[in-house]
Coordinates of C-alpha atoms and ligand atoms in Angstrom, one line a residue:
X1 CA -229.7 -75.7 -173.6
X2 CA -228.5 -76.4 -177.2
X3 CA -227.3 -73.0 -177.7
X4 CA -225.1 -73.4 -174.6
X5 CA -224.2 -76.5 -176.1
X6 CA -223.5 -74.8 -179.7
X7 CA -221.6 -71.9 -177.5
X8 CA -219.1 -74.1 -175.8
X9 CA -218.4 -76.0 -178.9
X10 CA -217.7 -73.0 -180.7
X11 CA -215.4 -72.4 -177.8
X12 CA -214.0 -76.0 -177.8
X13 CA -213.3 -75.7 -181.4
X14 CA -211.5 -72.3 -181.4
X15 CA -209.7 -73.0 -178.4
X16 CA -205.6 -72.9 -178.9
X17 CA -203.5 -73.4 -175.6
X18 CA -200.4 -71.0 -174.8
X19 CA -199.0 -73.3 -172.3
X20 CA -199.3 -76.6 -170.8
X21 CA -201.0 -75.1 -167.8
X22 CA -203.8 -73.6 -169.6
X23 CA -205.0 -76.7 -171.2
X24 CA -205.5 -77.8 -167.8
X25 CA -207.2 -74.7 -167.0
X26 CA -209.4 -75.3 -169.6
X27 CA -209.8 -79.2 -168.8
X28 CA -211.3 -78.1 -165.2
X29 CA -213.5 -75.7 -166.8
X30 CA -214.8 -77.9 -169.3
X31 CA -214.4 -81.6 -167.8
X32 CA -214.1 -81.4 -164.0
X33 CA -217.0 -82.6 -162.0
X34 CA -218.2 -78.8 -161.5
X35 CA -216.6 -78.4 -165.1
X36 CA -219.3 -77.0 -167.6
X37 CA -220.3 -79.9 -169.9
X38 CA -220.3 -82.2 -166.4
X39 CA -222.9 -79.3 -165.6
X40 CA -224.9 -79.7 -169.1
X41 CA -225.0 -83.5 -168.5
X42 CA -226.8 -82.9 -164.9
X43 CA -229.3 -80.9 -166.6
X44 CA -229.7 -83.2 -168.9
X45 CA -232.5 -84.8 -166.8
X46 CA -234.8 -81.9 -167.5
X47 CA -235.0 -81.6 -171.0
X48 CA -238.0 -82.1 -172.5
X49 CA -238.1 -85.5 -174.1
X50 CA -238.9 -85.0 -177.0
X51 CA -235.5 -83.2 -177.7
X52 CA -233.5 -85.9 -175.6
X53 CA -232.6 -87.1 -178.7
X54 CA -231.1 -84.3 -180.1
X55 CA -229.5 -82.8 -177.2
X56 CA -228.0 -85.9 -176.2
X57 CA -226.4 -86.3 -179.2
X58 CA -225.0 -83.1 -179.2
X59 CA -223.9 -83.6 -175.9
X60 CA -222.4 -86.3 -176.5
X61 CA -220.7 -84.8 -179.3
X62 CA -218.9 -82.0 -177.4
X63 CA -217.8 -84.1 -174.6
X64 CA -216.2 -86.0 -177.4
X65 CA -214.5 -82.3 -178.8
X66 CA -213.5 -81.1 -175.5
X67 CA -211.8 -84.4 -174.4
X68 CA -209.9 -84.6 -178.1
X69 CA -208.6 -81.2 -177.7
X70 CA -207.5 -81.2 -174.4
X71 CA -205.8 -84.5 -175.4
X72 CA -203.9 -83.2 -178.7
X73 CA -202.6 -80.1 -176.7
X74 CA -201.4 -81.8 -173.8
X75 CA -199.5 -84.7 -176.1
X76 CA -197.7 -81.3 -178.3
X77 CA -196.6 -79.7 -174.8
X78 CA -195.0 -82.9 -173.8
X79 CA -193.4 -83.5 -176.5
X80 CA -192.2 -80.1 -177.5
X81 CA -190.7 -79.9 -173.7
X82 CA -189.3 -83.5 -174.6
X83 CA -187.6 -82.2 -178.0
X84 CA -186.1 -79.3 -175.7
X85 CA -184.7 -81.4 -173.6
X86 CA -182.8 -82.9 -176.0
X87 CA -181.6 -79.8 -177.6
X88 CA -180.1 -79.1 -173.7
X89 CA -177.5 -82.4 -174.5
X90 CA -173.5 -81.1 -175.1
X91 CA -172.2 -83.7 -177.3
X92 CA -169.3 -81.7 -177.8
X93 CA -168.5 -81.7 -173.9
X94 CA -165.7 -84.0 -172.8
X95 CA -166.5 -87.4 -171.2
X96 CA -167.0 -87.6 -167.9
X97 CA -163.3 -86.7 -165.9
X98 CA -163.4 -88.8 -163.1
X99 CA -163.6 -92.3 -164.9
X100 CA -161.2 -94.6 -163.8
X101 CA -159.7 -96.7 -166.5
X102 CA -157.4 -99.6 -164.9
X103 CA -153.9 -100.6 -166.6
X104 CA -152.4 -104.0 -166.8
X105 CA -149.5 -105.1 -164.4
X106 CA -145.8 -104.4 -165.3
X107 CA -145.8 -108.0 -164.7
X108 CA -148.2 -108.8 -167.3
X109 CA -146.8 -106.5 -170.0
X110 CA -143.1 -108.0 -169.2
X111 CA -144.6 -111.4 -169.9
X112 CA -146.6 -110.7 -172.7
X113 CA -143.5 -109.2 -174.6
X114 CA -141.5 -111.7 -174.0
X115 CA -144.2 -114.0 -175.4
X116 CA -144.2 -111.8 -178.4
X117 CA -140.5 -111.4 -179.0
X118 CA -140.1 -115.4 -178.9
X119 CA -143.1 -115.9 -181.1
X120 CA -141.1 -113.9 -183.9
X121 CA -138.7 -117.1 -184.0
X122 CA -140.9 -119.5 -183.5
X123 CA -141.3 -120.0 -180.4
X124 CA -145.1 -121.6 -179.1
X125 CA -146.1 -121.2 -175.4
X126 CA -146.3 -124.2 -173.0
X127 CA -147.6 -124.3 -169.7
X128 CA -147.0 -126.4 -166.8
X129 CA -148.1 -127.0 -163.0
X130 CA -147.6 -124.8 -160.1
X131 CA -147.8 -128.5 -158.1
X132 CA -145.1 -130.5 -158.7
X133 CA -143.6 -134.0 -158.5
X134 CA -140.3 -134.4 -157.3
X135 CA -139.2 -135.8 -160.5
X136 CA -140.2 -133.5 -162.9
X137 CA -139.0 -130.5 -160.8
X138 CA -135.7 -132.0 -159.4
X139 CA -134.9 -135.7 -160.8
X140 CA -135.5 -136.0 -164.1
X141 CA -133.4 -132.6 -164.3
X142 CA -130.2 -134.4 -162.6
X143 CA -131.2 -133.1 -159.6
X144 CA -131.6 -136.3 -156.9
X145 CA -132.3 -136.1 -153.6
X146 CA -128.9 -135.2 -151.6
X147 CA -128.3 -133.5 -154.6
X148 CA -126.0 -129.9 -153.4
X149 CA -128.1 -128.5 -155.7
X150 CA -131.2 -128.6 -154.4
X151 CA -129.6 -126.2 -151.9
X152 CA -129.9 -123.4 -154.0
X153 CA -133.7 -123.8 -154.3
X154 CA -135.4 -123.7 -150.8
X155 CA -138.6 -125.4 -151.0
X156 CA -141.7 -125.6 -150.4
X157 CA -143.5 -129.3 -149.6
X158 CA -146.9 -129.7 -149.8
X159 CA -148.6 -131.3 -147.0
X160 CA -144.9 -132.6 -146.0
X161 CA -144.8 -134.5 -148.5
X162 CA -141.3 -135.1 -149.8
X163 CA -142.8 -136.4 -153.2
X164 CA -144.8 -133.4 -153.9
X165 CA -143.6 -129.4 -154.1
X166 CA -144.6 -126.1 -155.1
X167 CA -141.9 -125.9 -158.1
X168 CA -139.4 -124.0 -157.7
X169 CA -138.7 -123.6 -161.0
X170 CA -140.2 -123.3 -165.1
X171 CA -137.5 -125.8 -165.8
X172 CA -139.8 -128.5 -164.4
X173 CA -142.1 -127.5 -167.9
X174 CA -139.1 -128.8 -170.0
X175 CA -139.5 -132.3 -168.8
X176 CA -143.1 -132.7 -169.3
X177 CA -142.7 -131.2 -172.9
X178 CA -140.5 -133.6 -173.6
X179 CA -141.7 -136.0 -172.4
X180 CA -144.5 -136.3 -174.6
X181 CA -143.4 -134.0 -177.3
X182 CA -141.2 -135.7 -179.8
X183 CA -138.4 -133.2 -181.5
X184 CA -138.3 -130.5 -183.1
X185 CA -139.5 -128.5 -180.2
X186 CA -139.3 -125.2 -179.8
X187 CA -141.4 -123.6 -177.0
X188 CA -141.3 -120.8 -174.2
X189 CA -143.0 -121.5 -170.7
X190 CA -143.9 -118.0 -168.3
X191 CA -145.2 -119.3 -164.8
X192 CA -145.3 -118.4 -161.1
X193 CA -142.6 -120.6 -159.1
X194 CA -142.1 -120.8 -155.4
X195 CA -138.8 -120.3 -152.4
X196 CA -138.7 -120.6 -149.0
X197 CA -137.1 -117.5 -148.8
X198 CA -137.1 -114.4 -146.4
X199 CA -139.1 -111.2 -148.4
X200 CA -136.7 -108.4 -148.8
X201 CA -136.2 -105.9 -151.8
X202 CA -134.2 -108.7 -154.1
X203 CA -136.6 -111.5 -153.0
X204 CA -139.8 -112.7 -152.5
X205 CA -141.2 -116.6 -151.6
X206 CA -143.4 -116.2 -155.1
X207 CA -142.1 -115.1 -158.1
X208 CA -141.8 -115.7 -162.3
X209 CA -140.1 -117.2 -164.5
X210 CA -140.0 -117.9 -167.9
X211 CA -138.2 -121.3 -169.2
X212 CA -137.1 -121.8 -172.8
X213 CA -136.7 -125.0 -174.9
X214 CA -135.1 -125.9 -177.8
X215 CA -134.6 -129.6 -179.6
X216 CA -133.5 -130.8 -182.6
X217 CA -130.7 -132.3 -184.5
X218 CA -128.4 -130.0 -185.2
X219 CA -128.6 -127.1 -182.4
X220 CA -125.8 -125.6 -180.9
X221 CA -123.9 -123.1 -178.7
X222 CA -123.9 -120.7 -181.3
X223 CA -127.9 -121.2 -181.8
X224 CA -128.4 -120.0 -178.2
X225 CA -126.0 -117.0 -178.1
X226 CA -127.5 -115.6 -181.0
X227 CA -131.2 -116.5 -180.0
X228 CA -129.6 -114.8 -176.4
X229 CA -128.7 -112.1 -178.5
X230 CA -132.1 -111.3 -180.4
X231 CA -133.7 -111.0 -177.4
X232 CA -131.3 -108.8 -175.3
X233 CA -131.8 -106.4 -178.3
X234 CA -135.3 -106.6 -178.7
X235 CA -136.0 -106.1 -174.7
X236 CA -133.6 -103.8 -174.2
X237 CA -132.8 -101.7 -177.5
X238 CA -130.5 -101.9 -180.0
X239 CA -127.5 -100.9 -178.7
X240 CA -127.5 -103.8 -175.9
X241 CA -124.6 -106.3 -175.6
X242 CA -124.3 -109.4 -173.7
X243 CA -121.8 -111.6 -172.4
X244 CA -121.7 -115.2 -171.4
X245 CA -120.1 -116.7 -168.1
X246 CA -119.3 -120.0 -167.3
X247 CA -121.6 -121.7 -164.6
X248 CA -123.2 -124.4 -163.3
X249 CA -126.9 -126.0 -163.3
X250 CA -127.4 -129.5 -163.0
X251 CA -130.1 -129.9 -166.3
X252 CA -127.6 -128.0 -168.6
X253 CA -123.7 -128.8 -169.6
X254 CA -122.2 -126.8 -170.4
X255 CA -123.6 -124.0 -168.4
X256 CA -123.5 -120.2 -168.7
X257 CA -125.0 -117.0 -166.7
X258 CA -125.7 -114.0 -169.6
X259 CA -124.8 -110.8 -168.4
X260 CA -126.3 -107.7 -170.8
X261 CA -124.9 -104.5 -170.8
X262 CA -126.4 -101.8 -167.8
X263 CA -129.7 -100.5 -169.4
X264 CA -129.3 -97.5 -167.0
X265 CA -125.5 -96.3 -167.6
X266 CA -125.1 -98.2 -170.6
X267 CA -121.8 -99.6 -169.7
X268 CA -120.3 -96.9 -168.0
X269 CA -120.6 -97.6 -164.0
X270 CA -123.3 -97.0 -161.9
X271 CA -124.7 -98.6 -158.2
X272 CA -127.5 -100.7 -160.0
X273 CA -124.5 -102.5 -162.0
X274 CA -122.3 -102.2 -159.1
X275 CA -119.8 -100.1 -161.0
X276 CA -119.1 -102.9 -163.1
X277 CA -121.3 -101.7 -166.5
X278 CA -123.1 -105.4 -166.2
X279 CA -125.8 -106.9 -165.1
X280 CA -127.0 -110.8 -165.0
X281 CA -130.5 -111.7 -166.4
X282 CA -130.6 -115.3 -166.9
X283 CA -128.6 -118.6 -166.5
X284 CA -128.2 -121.1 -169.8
X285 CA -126.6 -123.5 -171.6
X286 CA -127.4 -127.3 -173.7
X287 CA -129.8 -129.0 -172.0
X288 CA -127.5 -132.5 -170.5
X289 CA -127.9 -135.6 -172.4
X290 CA -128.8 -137.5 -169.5
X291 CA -132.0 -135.0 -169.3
X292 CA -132.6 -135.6 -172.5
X293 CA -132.6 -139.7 -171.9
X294 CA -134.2 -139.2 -168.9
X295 CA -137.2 -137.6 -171.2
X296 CA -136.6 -140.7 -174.1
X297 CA -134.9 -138.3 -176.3
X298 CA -131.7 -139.7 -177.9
X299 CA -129.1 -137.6 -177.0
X300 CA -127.0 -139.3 -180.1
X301 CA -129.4 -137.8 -182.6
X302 CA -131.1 -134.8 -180.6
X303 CA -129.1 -131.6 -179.0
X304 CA -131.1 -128.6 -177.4
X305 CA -130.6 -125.4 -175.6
X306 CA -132.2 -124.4 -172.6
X307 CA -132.6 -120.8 -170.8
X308 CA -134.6 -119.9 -167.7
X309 CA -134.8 -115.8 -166.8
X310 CA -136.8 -114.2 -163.9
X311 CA -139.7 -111.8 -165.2
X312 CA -139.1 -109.5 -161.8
X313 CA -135.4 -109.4 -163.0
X314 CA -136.3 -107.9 -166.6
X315 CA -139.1 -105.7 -165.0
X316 CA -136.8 -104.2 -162.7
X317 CA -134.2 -103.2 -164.8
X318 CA -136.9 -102.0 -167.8
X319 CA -138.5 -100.0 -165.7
X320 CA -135.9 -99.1 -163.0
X321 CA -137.7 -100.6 -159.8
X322 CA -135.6 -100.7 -157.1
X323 CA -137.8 -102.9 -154.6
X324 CA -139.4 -106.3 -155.7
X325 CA -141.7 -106.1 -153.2
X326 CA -143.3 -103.3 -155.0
X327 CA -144.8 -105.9 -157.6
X328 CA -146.8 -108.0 -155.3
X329 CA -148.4 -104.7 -153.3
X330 CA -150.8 -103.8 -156.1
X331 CA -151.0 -100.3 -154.5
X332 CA -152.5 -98.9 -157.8
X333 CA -149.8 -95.4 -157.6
X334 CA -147.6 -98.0 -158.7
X335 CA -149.9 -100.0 -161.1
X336 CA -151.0 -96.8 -162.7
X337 CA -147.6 -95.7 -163.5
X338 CA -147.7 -98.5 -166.1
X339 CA -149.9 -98.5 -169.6
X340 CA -150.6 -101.3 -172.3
X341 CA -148.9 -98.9 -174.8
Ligands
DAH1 N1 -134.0 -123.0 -163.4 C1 -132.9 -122.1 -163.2 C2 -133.2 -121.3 -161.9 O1 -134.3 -121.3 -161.5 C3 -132.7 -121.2 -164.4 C4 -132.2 -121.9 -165.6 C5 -130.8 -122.0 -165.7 C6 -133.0 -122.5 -166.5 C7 -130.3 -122.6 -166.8 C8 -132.5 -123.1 -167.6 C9 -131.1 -123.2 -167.7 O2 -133.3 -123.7 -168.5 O3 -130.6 -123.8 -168.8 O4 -132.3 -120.7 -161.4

C-alpha cells in the first residue's frame, strides 16, 4: 500500500494540466468516490496496525497534494479564460448607436436666451403666480372692471370666481415687484399666461410671456428704445432694425408696439411679413404714473419703462415655425429638430 501511495504522489506532484477539462479528469481519477486515493482510504481498514501510523499519515498527506493541485490548476484556468475575456473588449469601437439623447424645448432655449441677453444689462429674474387676483392682474394696472380693455384679454375665472383668474398676462409680476420692491428695479419675468381663446395656428388658450420692468429716477423713452434695440440685435443679428408705433395699453402712457425688421426677407417682402418687410414682437412704453401710485411708488420722483413680448412670437420667427400649435404637441420629430447648442 505505501508504494501505491508513493506512486500516486509522484504522480500528484508531476502532474501539469493542458486544459481545464483535464484537471477534472484527473480530479475524478484521484478524488471521486471510485477516485483512487477514496479507494486507498477504503483499504485503509486492512492495514496492519502497526503501520496505521505511517500509512495514515501518508495518506493523509496525498489527499492533501491531490486536493492542492487540482485547486491551483483550476483557479489559473479561470482566471486565464477571465484575462481573455477581457482582451475580447473594443474600446476603440463607437458607443452604442441607438442611444437616445433628448434636447430641450425651443421654448426653453427661447426663454433661457432671453434670460441671458437681459442679464448682460442687468436685468435679475422675478417670478410671479399663474393664479391671480383681479387686482394685480387687471386693477392695479388701470384696468377696472367695465374696463374696454379687458376685452382684449379673454379670461379665464377660477371656480367662477370674478375675484380670482388664470392671468392673462406677466404684467400682473410688475405689480407685485413693486409693490414690495422699492426702486431701482430692474428685473425680467418669463411665465405661462392664459385666454379663452379658440386654438388655431396663431393662437392657443396657454401660452408665454416674458414682462420687463424698469424704475428709477431718471429713465426715459430713449432708455427703452435703446434697451429695445440691444435686444432686437442680440436675438436676431446684427443687422436687425426696429421701429416703434404708437398704441395703447392701459398700464403704460405713452404706449408703443415695436416692429423689427423681417428675420426671413430681411426687409424686402415676403408672406410671413405680409409684403410689408415688418413684423411686430412686442407692445411697450413708461409704465403710467397712476400704476406707479397704485404700487406706492412716487411717480414725482420715480419714472419706469415697461415691455411685455410673447416667447411663441420670438420662437416662430427664430426658427420659422409656421403653426403655434406645433409647440404644445411635443411630438419629439419636432423637439429633436432643436439642440441646446
Ligand atoms: N401685457 C401686454 C399683453 O399681454 C403686453 C405688454 C404691453 C406688456 C405693454 C407691457 C407693456 O409691459 O408696457 O398684451
Amino acid at each position: 500500500m505505501l508504494e501505491k501511495i508513493h506512486k500516486l504522489l509522484e504522480e500528484v506532484e508531476s502532474f501539469g494540466a493542458q486544459s481545464k477539462d483535464q484537471v477534472e479528469e484527473y480530479r475524478i481519477k484521484w478524488l471521486s468516490k471510485k477516485g483512487e486515493v477514496t479507494a486507498l482510504f477504503d483499504d485503509f481498514k486492512n492495514v496492519p496496525s502497526d503501520l496505521k501510523k505511517e500509512v495514515g499519515q501518508k495518506l493523509n498527506l496525498l489527499k492533501t497534494k491531490a486536493q492542492e493541485k487540482i485547486n491551483s490548476l483550476k483557479e489559473k484556468f479561470e482566471s486565464e479564460s477571465n484575462s481573455n475575456e477581457k482582451k475580447d473588449i473594443d474600446l476603440t469601437l463607437p458607443a452604442y448607436p441607438t442611444l437616445q439623447t433628448g434636447s430641450r424645448h425651443p421654448l426653453s432655449l427661447v426663454k433661457e436666451q432671453i434670460i441671458d441677453i437681459f442679464a448682460r444689462i442687468g436685468f435679475t429674474v422675478s417670478d410671479g403666480k399663474e393664479i391671480e387676483d383681479d387686482w394685480h392682474n387687471f386693477s392695479a394696472l388701470n384696468t377696472p372692471e367695465n374696463h374696454p380693455a379687458r376685452d382684449m384679454q379673454d379670461t379665464f375665472y377660477v371656480n367662477l370666481n370674478p375675484e380670482m383668474v388664470l392671468r392673462t398676462q406677466t404684467s400682473s409680476v410688475q405689480v407685485h415687484i413693486m409693490e414690495y420692491q422699492k426702486p431701482p428695479i430692474r428685473t425680467i419675468s418669463p411665465g405661462r399666461v392664459y385666454r379663452n381663446e379658440a386654438i388655431s395656428a396663431r393662437a392657443h388658450c396657454q401660452f408665454h410671456q416674458v414682462e420687463g420692468l424698469y424704475i428709477d429716477e431718471h429713465v426715459s423713452f430713449a432708455d427703452l428704445k435703446q434697451t429695445l434695440l440691444y435686444f432686437s440685435k442680440e436675438m436676431f443679428g446684427a443687422e436687425t432694425k426696429i421701429r416703434l408705433r404708437p398704441s395703447y395699453f392701459p398700464f403704460t402712457e405713452p404706449s408703443a408696439e415695436m416692429d423689427i425688421s423681417c428675420t426671413i426677407c430681411k426687409g424686402a417682402g415676403c408672406n410671413v411679413c405680409k409684403y410689408t418687410g415688418w413684423v411686430e414682437i412686442l407692445g411697450c412704453g413708461m409704465v403710467d404714473p397712476q400704476v406707479l401710485t397704485n404700487c406706492s411708488i412716487d411717480p414725482n420722483k420715480y419714472k419706469g419703462f415697461a415691455f411685455g413680448m410673447g416667447i411663441e412670437r420670438i420662437s416662430m420667427l427664430k426658427y420659422q415655425v409656421k403653426d403655434l400649435r406645433l409647440f404644445f404637441e411635443n411630438d419629439v420629430r419636432f423637439l429633436k429638430q432643436f439642440t441646446s447648442a
